[in-house]
N, CA and C of each residue as an Amber inpcrd file, in Angstrom:
protein
   537
   0.7720000  -1.2780000   0.0000000   0.0590000   0.0630000  -0.0420000
   0.9950000   1.3470000   0.0600000   0.5850000   2.1320000  -0.8720000
   1.2170000   3.3300000  -0.7420000   0.9740000   4.3290000   0.3040000
   1.9460000   4.9390000   0.7260000   1.6180000   6.0000000   1.6640000
   1.0760000   7.3970000   1.1630000   0.2370000   7.7780000   1.7890000
  -0.4980000   9.2480000   1.3470000   0.3130000  10.3330000   1.7870000
   0.6270000  11.0690000   0.6980000   1.1580000  12.4410000   0.6200000
   0.4040000  13.4740000   0.1840000   0.7260000  14.5270000   0.9790000
   0.2420000  15.7290000   0.1110000   0.7270000  16.4060000  -0.9790000
   0.2150000  16.5130000  -2.0890000   0.9530000  17.0870000  -3.3500000
   1.4060000  18.1760000  -3.2860000   2.5190000  18.5820000  -4.0910000
   3.2750000  19.9130000  -3.9940000   2.0690000  20.9430000  -4.3950000
   2.2040000  22.1350000  -4.2660000   1.4500000  23.2210000  -4.7280000
   1.5470000  23.3850000  -6.2530000   0.9160000  24.0220000  -7.0540000
   1.0680000  24.1290000  -8.6900000   0.8300000  25.5730000  -9.0490000
   1.2040000  25.6840000 -10.2020000   1.0630000  27.0940000 -10.9120000
  -0.3800000  27.4290000 -11.3420000  -0.8250000  28.5990000 -10.9080000
  -1.8860000  29.1320000 -11.6040000  -1.8040000  29.7240000 -12.8860000
  -2.4470000  29.3050000 -14.0100000  -2.5990000  30.0360000 -15.1870000
  -4.0840000  30.4560000 -15.5600000  -4.2210000  31.6130000 -15.9110000
  -5.5200000  32.0670000 -16.4710000  -5.5640000  32.6120000 -17.9390000
  -6.2430000  31.9500000 -18.6590000  -6.5220000  32.4410000 -20.0040000
  -7.4660000  33.5290000 -20.1580000  -7.3870000  34.5140000 -20.8170000
  -8.2720000  35.6760000 -20.8480000  -8.6180000  35.8680000 -22.2760000
  -9.7900000  35.7070000 -22.6770000 -10.5080000  35.8440000 -23.9970000
 -11.2410000  36.9970000 -24.0830000 -11.0530000  37.9300000 -25.0170000
 -12.0620000  39.1450000 -25.1880000 -11.8050000  39.9550000 -26.3720000
 -12.6850000  40.4120000 -26.9430000 -12.6810000  40.9160000 -28.0210000
 -12.5320000  42.5900000 -27.6950000 -12.8360000  43.1720000 -26.3370000
 -12.7440000  44.2410000 -25.7730000 -11.4170000  44.5630000 -25.0300000
 -10.3410000  45.2330000 -25.7070000  -9.1080000  45.2840000 -25.0780000
  -9.0590000  46.0360000 -23.8360000  -9.9630000  47.0280000 -23.4770000
 -10.1040000  47.5870000 -22.3060000 -10.7380000  46.6510000 -21.0510000
 -11.6180000  45.7870000 -21.5940000 -12.2100000  44.8560000 -20.5270000
 -11.2050000  43.6330000 -20.2140000 -10.1200000  43.4840000 -21.1780000
  -9.0430000  42.3600000 -20.7950000  -8.2000000  43.0090000 -20.1110000
  -7.9640000  44.5290000 -20.2180000  -6.6450000  44.9800000 -19.3920000
  -7.4110000  45.0980000 -17.8450000  -8.6370000  45.2320000 -17.7680000
  -9.3130000  45.3070000 -16.4340000  -9.2730000  43.9570000 -15.7870000
  -9.3490000  42.8690000 -16.5820000  -9.3610000  41.4410000 -16.1880000
  -8.2870000  41.1790000 -15.5720000  -7.0480000  41.5410000 -16.1340000
  -5.7260000  41.4390000 -15.7740000  -5.5320000  41.7630000 -14.6040000
  -6.0010000  43.0760000 -14.4070000  -5.8510000  43.7720000 -13.0680000
  -6.3330000  43.2540000 -11.8590000  -7.7450000  42.8040000 -12.3220000
  -8.5430000  42.1290000 -11.0240000  -7.9440000  40.7400000 -10.6500000
  -7.3210000  40.2260000 -11.7400000  -6.7660000  38.6380000 -11.4460000
  -5.7470000  38.9580000 -10.6720000  -4.7650000  39.9190000 -11.0160000
  -3.5810000  40.1980000 -10.2490000  -3.9100000  40.6340000  -8.8700000
  -4.9480000  41.4440000  -8.6840000  -5.1820000  41.9170000  -7.4600000
  -5.7810000  40.5810000  -6.3830000  -6.3930000  39.5350000  -6.9620000
  -6.9110000  38.7050000  -6.5020000  -5.6690000  37.4820000  -6.0920000
  -5.0300000  37.1990000  -7.3310000  -4.0830000  35.9320000  -7.1530000
  -2.4660000  36.4970000  -6.9620000  -2.3120000  37.5850000  -6.9440000
  -0.8160000  37.9290000  -7.0460000  -0.1490000  38.5200000  -8.3680000
   0.9880000  38.7860000  -8.0160000   1.8560000  39.1660000  -9.1390000
   1.7540000  38.0380000 -10.4480000   1.7750000  38.5120000 -11.6060000
   1.7980000  37.4600000 -12.7590000   3.5200000  37.5090000 -12.8500000
   4.2360000  36.2790000 -13.1330000   5.5320000  36.0560000 -13.4830000
   5.6730000  36.0900000 -14.8710000   4.4530000  35.8060000 -15.6720000
   4.7180000  35.6050000 -17.1540000   3.3960000  36.0680000 -17.8100000
   3.3010000  36.7430000 -18.7650000   2.0970000  37.2630000 -19.6450000
   2.2590000  36.7280000 -21.0210000   1.3570000  36.0660000 -21.4880000
   1.4260000  36.1870000 -23.2720000   0.6600000  37.3070000 -23.8250000
   1.2490000  37.8500000 -24.7330000   0.5060000  38.9510000 -25.4700000
  -0.6060000  38.1880000 -26.1930000  -1.7490000  39.0230000 -26.3030000
  -2.7760000  38.6080000 -26.9290000  -2.5450000  38.1920000 -28.5530000
  -3.1720000  37.0500000 -29.0060000  -2.9980000  36.4480000 -30.1440000
  -4.5750000  36.2750000 -30.4920000  -4.8610000  36.3590000 -31.8610000
  -6.1250000  35.9750000 -32.4920000  -6.7750000  34.6260000 -31.9230000
  -7.8680000  34.7520000 -31.7100000  -8.6390000  33.4600000 -31.3400000
  -9.5400000  33.0970000 -32.4110000  -9.0890000  32.1710000 -33.4580000
 -10.0940000  31.9330000 -34.5700000 -10.4360000  30.4010000 -34.7450000
 -10.2560000  29.6190000 -33.2820000 -10.4020000  28.0660000 -33.3940000
 -11.8680000  27.7780000 -33.4360000 -12.8360000  28.6590000 -33.0740000
 -14.1540000  28.4650000 -33.1270000 -14.9920000  29.6450000 -32.9550000
 -16.0640000  29.4420000 -33.3320000 -16.9370000  30.7160000 -33.2090000
 -18.0660000  30.5110000 -32.0370000 -17.4870000  29.5760000 -31.1730000
 -18.4700000  29.3620000 -30.0150000 -18.9060000  30.6590000 -28.8750000
 -17.8800000  31.4980000 -28.9490000 -17.9330000  32.5810000 -28.1060000
 -18.6290000  33.9430000 -28.8960000 -18.8330000  33.7370000 -30.0730000
 -19.2410000  35.1230000 -31.0400000 -20.3470000  35.5470000 -30.3610000
 -21.3160000  34.9720000 -30.1690000 -22.5280000  35.8310000 -29.5530000
 -22.3380000  36.4990000 -28.3370000 -21.3100000  36.1900000 -27.4910000
 -21.0900000  36.6150000 -26.2440000 -19.9240000  37.6730000 -26.4640000
 -18.9260000  37.4450000 -26.9780000 -17.6720000  38.1390000 -27.1760000
 -17.4830000  39.2620000 -28.2280000 -18.2060000  38.9640000 -29.3300000
 -18.3030000  39.4580000 -30.8090000 -17.2090000  38.6630000 -31.4850000
 -16.9770000  39.7140000 -32.7650000 -15.9110000  39.1060000 -33.6530000
 -14.6510000  39.5910000 -33.1590000 -13.7440000  38.7240000 -33.8560000
 -12.3660000  38.7900000 -33.5910000 -11.9660000  38.8300000 -32.0210000
 -12.2960000  37.9840000 -31.1530000 -11.6560000  38.0000000 -29.9410000
 -10.2760000  37.5460000 -29.7100000  -9.3430000  38.0280000 -28.6940000
  -8.0490000  37.9720000 -28.3370000  -7.7710000  36.8870000 -27.4060000
  -6.8880000  36.1130000 -27.4720000  -6.3700000  35.3100000 -26.0260000
  -5.2800000  35.6350000 -25.6020000  -5.0840000  35.7700000 -24.3950000
  -3.7570000  36.0820000 -23.6920000  -3.9140000  35.2050000 -22.3820000
  -2.6760000  35.1490000 -21.8340000  -2.5620000  34.2560000 -20.6310000
  -1.9540000  34.8940000 -19.5110000  -1.9880000  34.6070000 -18.2350000
  -1.1590000  35.1310000 -17.1330000  -0.7290000  33.8550000 -16.2630000
   0.4810000  33.9450000 -15.9320000   1.0390000  32.8270000 -15.1940000
   1.3270000  33.4140000 -13.8480000   0.7360000  32.9760000 -12.5790000
   0.9740000  33.6590000 -11.4660000   2.3030000  33.1210000 -10.6010000
   2.8570000  34.1170000  -9.9810000   4.0510000  33.7880000  -9.2190000
   3.6040000  33.0400000  -7.9960000   2.7110000  33.3400000  -7.2390000
   2.2800000  32.4400000  -6.2220000   1.6820000  31.1520000  -6.6950000
   2.3850000  29.8350000  -5.8570000   1.7130000  28.6140000  -6.0800000
   0.2490000  28.6400000  -5.4060000  -0.5880000  27.7600000  -5.7290000
  -2.0340000  27.2450000  -5.1560000  -1.9520000  25.9890000  -4.7760000
  -2.8060000  25.4680000  -4.0480000  -2.9060000  24.1030000  -3.7470000
  -3.9800000  23.6750000  -4.7740000  -3.9210000  22.4180000  -5.3630000
  -4.7070000  21.8910000  -6.4340000  -6.0570000  21.9330000  -6.2630000
  -6.5650000  21.7440000  -5.0180000  -7.9710000  21.6570000  -4.6410000
  -8.6720000  22.8460000  -4.7160000  -8.0930000  23.8450000  -4.5940000
  -8.5160000  25.4360000  -4.6620000  -9.0430000  25.8100000  -6.2560000
  -8.6820000  24.9360000  -7.2250000  -9.2720000  25.2370000  -8.4880000
 -10.4370000  25.6320000  -8.6170000 -11.3020000  24.7170000  -7.9660000
 -12.7880000  24.9200000  -8.3270000 -13.2140000  26.1400000  -7.6240000
 -12.9620000  26.4300000  -6.5740000 -13.3350000  27.9490000  -6.0280000
 -12.6810000  28.9950000  -7.1340000 -11.4750000  28.6240000  -7.3660000
 -10.9570000  29.6540000  -8.3400000 -12.0560000  29.9100000  -9.6440000
 -12.2990000  28.8040000 -10.0900000 -13.2640000  28.7030000 -11.2940000
 -14.6230000  29.4480000 -11.0270000 -14.9540000  29.1640000  -9.6260000
 -16.5320000  29.8660000  -9.5100000 -16.1170000  31.3280000  -9.3060000
 -15.0770000  31.8370000  -8.7870000 -14.8490000  33.1180000  -8.7920000
 -14.7720000  33.9490000 -10.0270000 -13.8830000  33.1640000 -10.9100000
 -13.9040000  33.7210000 -12.4040000 -14.9680000  33.8870000 -13.1320000
 -15.9530000  32.8760000 -12.7210000 -17.2550000  32.9610000 -13.2520000
 -17.8340000  34.2090000 -13.0740000 -17.8230000  34.6260000 -11.6200000
 -18.5490000  35.7550000 -11.0550000 -17.8950000  36.8600000 -11.6460000
 -16.5710000  37.1530000 -11.7220000 -15.8360000  38.0230000 -12.6930000
 -16.4210000  38.0210000 -14.0150000 -16.5900000  37.1460000 -14.5310000
 -17.2440000  37.1330000 -16.0300000 -18.4910000  37.9190000 -16.1050000
 -19.5880000  37.8440000 -15.0710000 -20.7910000  38.2580000 -14.8140000
 -20.6390000  39.6280000 -14.7330000 -19.6550000  40.2190000 -14.0760000
 -19.4340000  41.3680000 -13.9670000 -19.0500000  42.3750000 -15.3120000
 -18.6470000  41.6720000 -16.1640000 -18.1570000  42.0820000 -17.3930000
 -19.1950000  41.8230000 -18.4580000 -20.6180000  41.2190000 -18.0510000
 -21.6360000  40.8330000 -19.1410000 -20.9920000  39.6810000 -19.8970000
 -20.0930000  38.8820000 -19.4460000 -19.4380000  37.8620000 -20.3060000
 -18.8300000  38.2270000 -21.3740000 -18.5130000  39.6680000 -21.5340000
 -17.6820000  40.0520000 -22.6850000 -15.9870000  39.9220000 -22.2510000
 -15.7300000  39.0680000 -21.2690000 -14.6380000  38.4530000 -20.9840000
 -14.8150000  36.9400000 -20.7010000 -14.1220000  36.1520000 -21.1820000
 -14.0220000  34.8310000 -20.7220000 -12.6450000  34.5450000 -20.1440000
 -12.8530000  33.9610000 -18.9310000 -11.6420000  33.6900000 -18.1910000
 -11.4150000  32.1900000 -17.9310000 -10.4550000  31.4390000 -18.1550000
 -10.2220000  29.9450000 -18.2600000  -9.1790000  29.6950000 -17.0480000
  -9.3530000  29.5200000 -15.8630000  -8.2910000  29.2510000 -14.9070000
  -8.0740000  27.6640000 -15.1880000  -6.5200000  27.2570000 -14.7530000
  -6.1870000  26.2760000 -14.7810000  -4.8300000  26.1930000 -14.0260000
  -4.3420000  24.8980000 -13.8200000  -3.1650000  24.6900000 -12.9790000
  -2.0430000  23.9550000 -13.7360000  -0.8120000  24.2290000 -13.5220000
   0.3430000  23.5580000 -14.0740000   1.0440000  22.7130000 -13.1220000
   1.3870000  21.5480000 -13.2260000   2.3410000  20.8020000 -12.3440000
   3.5510000  20.5080000 -13.5750000   4.6730000  19.7690000 -13.1690000
   5.6360000  19.5820000 -13.9580000   5.1370000  18.5930000 -15.1760000
   4.1690000  17.7850000 -14.7470000   3.9960000  17.0450000 -15.7740000
   2.7300000  17.1310000 -16.6410000   1.8590000  18.0380000 -16.1550000
   0.6040000  18.1320000 -16.7700000   0.1540000  19.3780000 -16.6300000
  -0.8470000  19.9450000 -17.6450000  -1.7590000  21.0930000 -17.6070000
  -3.0410000  21.0380000 -17.5180000  -3.8170000  21.3560000 -16.3890000
  -5.3590000  21.0670000 -16.3960000  -6.0820000  22.3670000 -16.4710000
  -7.2960000  22.2100000 -17.1420000  -8.3330000  23.3780000 -17.1100000
  -9.3340000  23.0770000 -16.2670000 -10.1030000  23.9220000 -15.6440000
 -11.2180000  23.9090000 -14.6370000 -12.4250000  24.2470000 -15.9040000
 -13.4610000  23.7040000 -15.6030000 -14.4930000  23.7620000 -16.5850000
 -15.9370000  23.4200000 -15.6470000 -16.9600000  24.0110000 -16.4120000
 -18.2530000  23.7130000 -15.8990000 -19.0270000  22.6060000 -16.5780000
 -18.2020000  22.1240000 -17.7000000 -19.0470000  21.2240000 -18.5900000
 -18.1440000  19.7620000 -18.4800000 -19.1760000  18.9900000 -18.1140000
 -18.8870000  17.4790000 -17.7900000 -18.6950000  16.7110000 -19.2820000
 -17.4840000  15.9840000 -19.2600000 -17.5270000  15.1120000 -20.3070000
 -16.7780000  13.6720000 -20.0120000 -16.6230000  12.9990000 -20.8580000
 -16.2330000  11.5670000 -20.2980000 -14.8130000  11.5490000 -19.8090000
 -14.0200000  12.7820000 -20.4240000 -12.6820000  12.5310000 -19.9590000
 -12.3370000  13.5470000 -18.7000000 -13.4360000  14.3250000 -18.1590000
 -13.2940000  15.0170000 -17.0250000 -13.5050000  14.4550000 -15.6740000
 -13.0060000  15.1390000 -14.7570000 -13.2330000  14.4000000 -13.4240000
 -13.7710000  15.6140000 -12.5690000 -14.9530000  15.1040000 -11.9150000
 -15.7640000  16.3790000 -11.0430000 -15.0950000  16.6790000  -9.8150000
 -14.8690000  17.8130000  -9.5870000 -14.2720000  18.3710000  -8.3620000
 -15.0300000  18.7350000  -7.2060000 -16.3810000  19.0770000  -7.5840000
 -17.1170000  19.5930000  -6.6310000 -17.8820000  20.9430000  -6.9270000
 -18.7040000  21.4600000  -6.5370000 -19.3070000  22.6040000  -6.4960000
 -19.4210000  22.9650000  -8.3150000 -19.8810000  22.0190000  -8.8670000
 -20.2670000  22.1420000 -10.2280000 -19.0910000  22.3270000 -11.1630000
 -17.8810000  21.9650000 -10.6420000 -16.5490000  22.1680000 -11.4740000
 -16.0510000  21.1100000 -11.9150000 -15.5780000  20.7040000 -12.9930000
 -14.7840000  19.7040000 -13.4010000 -13.3520000  20.2220000 -13.7330000
 -12.3320000  19.0560000 -13.6870000 -11.0690000  19.2270000 -14.1580000
 -10.7860000  18.4450000 -15.6440000  -9.8370000  18.9290000 -16.3110000
  -9.7730000  18.1050000 -17.4650000  -8.1020000  18.4930000 -17.7100000
  -7.3530000  17.0380000 -17.7370000  -5.9540000  17.1170000 -18.2270000
  -6.0710000  17.4080000 -19.7320000  -5.4640000  18.3910000 -20.0220000
  -5.4220000  19.2840000 -21.0840000  -4.2660000  19.0840000 -22.1230000
  -2.9310000  19.0240000 -21.4700000  -1.8250000  18.6390000 -21.9330000
  -0.8590000  17.9200000 -21.0280000  -0.0020000  16.9740000 -21.5810000
   1.0570000  16.2950000 -20.5090000   2.5120000  16.7530000 -21.3080000
   3.4350000  16.6650000 -20.3140000   4.4720000  17.0010000 -20.7100000
   5.7170000  15.9180000 -20.6710000   6.2830000  15.6700000 -21.6720000
   7.1160000  14.4120000 -22.2170000   8.0450000  14.8190000 -22.8900000
   9.3300000  14.1980000 -22.8910000  10.5660000  14.8550000 -23.5370000
  10.8160000  16.0480000 -23.8700000  10.6920000  16.9090000 -22.6650000
  10.8850000  18.2060000 -22.9060000   9.9890000  19.1060000 -23.6720000
   8.4280000  18.6370000 -23.9330000   7.4290000  19.4800000 -24.5130000
   6.1920000  18.7600000 -24.1920000   5.4060000  19.9910000 -24.1680000
   3.9090000  19.5740000 -24.1070000   2.9890000  19.0340000 -25.1830000
   2.4110000  18.2050000 -24.9570000   1.6990000  17.2280000 -25.7910000
   0.4480000  17.2470000 -25.6010000  -0.6800000  17.2400000 -26.5910000
  -2.0430000  17.0480000 -26.3950000  -2.6000000  15.8630000 -26.5730000
  -3.9050000  15.8840000 -26.1870000  -4.7010000  14.5710000 -26.3400000
  -5.7340000  14.7130000 -27.4880000  -6.5290000  13.6840000 -27.8130000
  -7.8750000  13.8830000 -28.9830000  -8.7370000  14.9200000 -28.6900000
  -9.0050000  14.9520000 -27.2380000  -9.8980000  16.0130000 -26.6500000
  -9.4610000  17.2450000 -26.4140000  -8.2650000  17.5340000 -26.3360000
  -7.5260000  18.7470000 -26.2550000  -8.3640000  19.9030000 -27.1180000
  -8.7260000  21.2280000 -26.5400000  -9.0780000  22.1300000 -27.5110000
  -8.2320000  22.4770000 -28.6540000  -8.8830000  22.7750000 -29.5820000
  -7.8290000  23.0310000 -30.8450000  -6.7280000  24.2900000 -30.5140000
  -7.2150000  25.4210000 -29.8100000  -6.5350000  26.4090000 -29.5000000
  -5.3570000  26.0240000 -28.5920000  -5.5120000  25.0430000 -27.5630000
  -4.5110000  24.4980000 -26.7000000  -3.5340000  23.5970000 -27.5050000
  -3.7470000  23.5030000 -28.5390000  -2.7670000  22.7420000 -29.5980000
  -1.9670000  23.7260000 -30.2610000  -2.3000000  24.8510000 -30.2640000
  -1.5490000  25.6920000 -31.1940000  -0.1190000  26.1560000 -30.6080000
   0.8210000  26.3300000 -31.5500000   2.1730000  26.8050000 -31.2740000
   2.2900000  27.9620000 -30.3680000   1.6700000  28.7910000 -30.4280000
   1.5690000  30.1540000 -29.5090000   1.4050000  29.6700000 -28.1200000
   0.3690000  28.9980000 -27.7210000  -0.0410000  28.4530000 -26.2450000
   1.1020000  27.3070000 -25.8990000   1.5010000  26.5210000 -26.8510000
   2.4150000  25.2950000 -26.2640000   3.8040000  26.1480000 -25.9710000
   4.1700000  27.2670000 -26.7690000   5.3190000  27.8760000 -26.3610000
   5.0400000  28.5140000 -25.0260000   4.0290000  29.3340000 -24.9110000
   3.9830000  30.0480000 -23.7600000   3.9560000  29.0020000 -22.4210000
   3.0230000  27.9860000 -22.6070000   3.0580000  27.1720000 -21.4910000
   4.3600000  26.6530000 -21.0940000   5.1660000  26.0270000 -22.0070000
   6.5080000  25.6050000 -21.7910000   7.5240000  26.7010000 -21.2120000
   7.2080000  27.7500000 -21.3910000   8.1630000  28.6670000 -20.8540000
   7.4780000  29.0990000 -19.2900000   6.0970000  28.9950000 -19.0440000
   5.7420000  28.9330000 -17.6020000   6.0650000  27.6360000 -16.9900000
   6.2720000  26.5220000 -17.6750000   6.7180000  25.3180000 -16.9010000
   8.1620000  25.6230000 -16.4560000   8.8890000  26.2040000 -17.5610000
  10.2220000  26.3200000 -17.0970000  10.7320000  27.1600000 -15.7590000
   9.8510000  28.2260000 -15.9650000   9.9510000  29.1150000 -14.5580000
   9.3480000  28.4640000 -13.6180000   8.3290000  27.5150000 -13.5190000
   7.9090000  26.8680000 -12.4340000   8.9890000  25.7830000 -12.0270000
   9.6110000  25.3410000 -12.7610000  10.6670000  24.1270000 -12.6430000
  11.8570000  25.0610000 -11.5950000  12.2150000  26.0400000 -12.1360000
  13.2040000  26.9900000 -11.6330000  12.7450000  27.5100000 -10.2570000
  11.3010000  27.8800000  -9.9410000  11.0560000  28.0170000  -8.6630000
  11.0030000  26.9660000  -7.8460000  10.6670000  25.8910000  -8.1910000
  10.5980000  24.6320000  -7.4010000  12.0380000  24.1280000  -7.1320000
  12.8650000  24.2210000  -7.8570000  14.3060000  23.8030000  -7.7510000
  15.0040000  24.7710000  -6.7340000  14.8650000  26.2230000  -6.5890000
  15.6630000  26.9760000  -6.2130000  14.8960000  27.6720000  -4.9640000
  13.5160000  27.8110000  -5.0720000  12.7260000  28.3430000  -4.0680000
  12.4900000  29.6230000  -4.2560000  13.1000000  30.0830000  -5.3100000
  13.0720000  31.6990000  -5.7210000  12.0090000  32.0940000  -6.9580000
  11.3710000  33.0280000  -6.8410000  10.5160000  33.1370000  -7.8380000
  11.1900000  33.6120000  -9.0270000  10.8100000  33.3730000 -10.3230000
  11.2510000  33.6560000 -11.5450000  10.5860000  34.8150000 -11.9810000
  11.0200000  35.8540000 -11.5180000  10.3470000  37.2110000 -11.9850000
  10.3310000  37.5770000 -13.5160000   9.4970000  38.1420000 -14.0970000
   9.3840000  38.9150000 -15.2100000  10.6940000  39.9370000 -15.3180000
  10.9690000  40.5010000 -14.5500000  11.9570000  41.4200000 -14.4630000
  13.2380000  40.8680000 -14.9530000  13.9230000  41.4070000 -16.0580000
  14.9640000  40.7740000 -16.7040000  14.7490000  39.4930000 -17.3160000
  13.8340000  39.0470000 -17.4130000  13.6570000  37.8850000 -18.5570000
  12.6170000  37.9260000 -19.2320000
């Protein structure tokens, strides 16, 4: 029988999707206010993988990401998803926030949608392992959203993982200052 161990804290990463640059900037400020300093930010890229959000977000939304310096406990992701859903309501769903967390081996997204490959966490929230890390790179599954298979996302997430690994190894944050 294996012994029970508490898993190490993980890296919080939040995707921000909006066609309104001002609202996206406000969302970033609100996220930093709530979760602490970001250690890495992906500049917005066009989101053209689906028209699923067209009615709420309008034409030509942009996706960006924030990776947070402060680590979180895995079990807090359901509560974080509920918080980001409330933030979205405050912006009349013109901003979509997708919180997830990274371990050294995986990237998970929190969602309200159940599917065969998702695990129920409680409070109406599910977790999906979206990417796995192997041989120096993130790889996707058949079910991974198309945008999370894109080169821009993979490059950003691999850089966030590199900073996370540095933080774990040294105990020092890998700050955006100077890198």
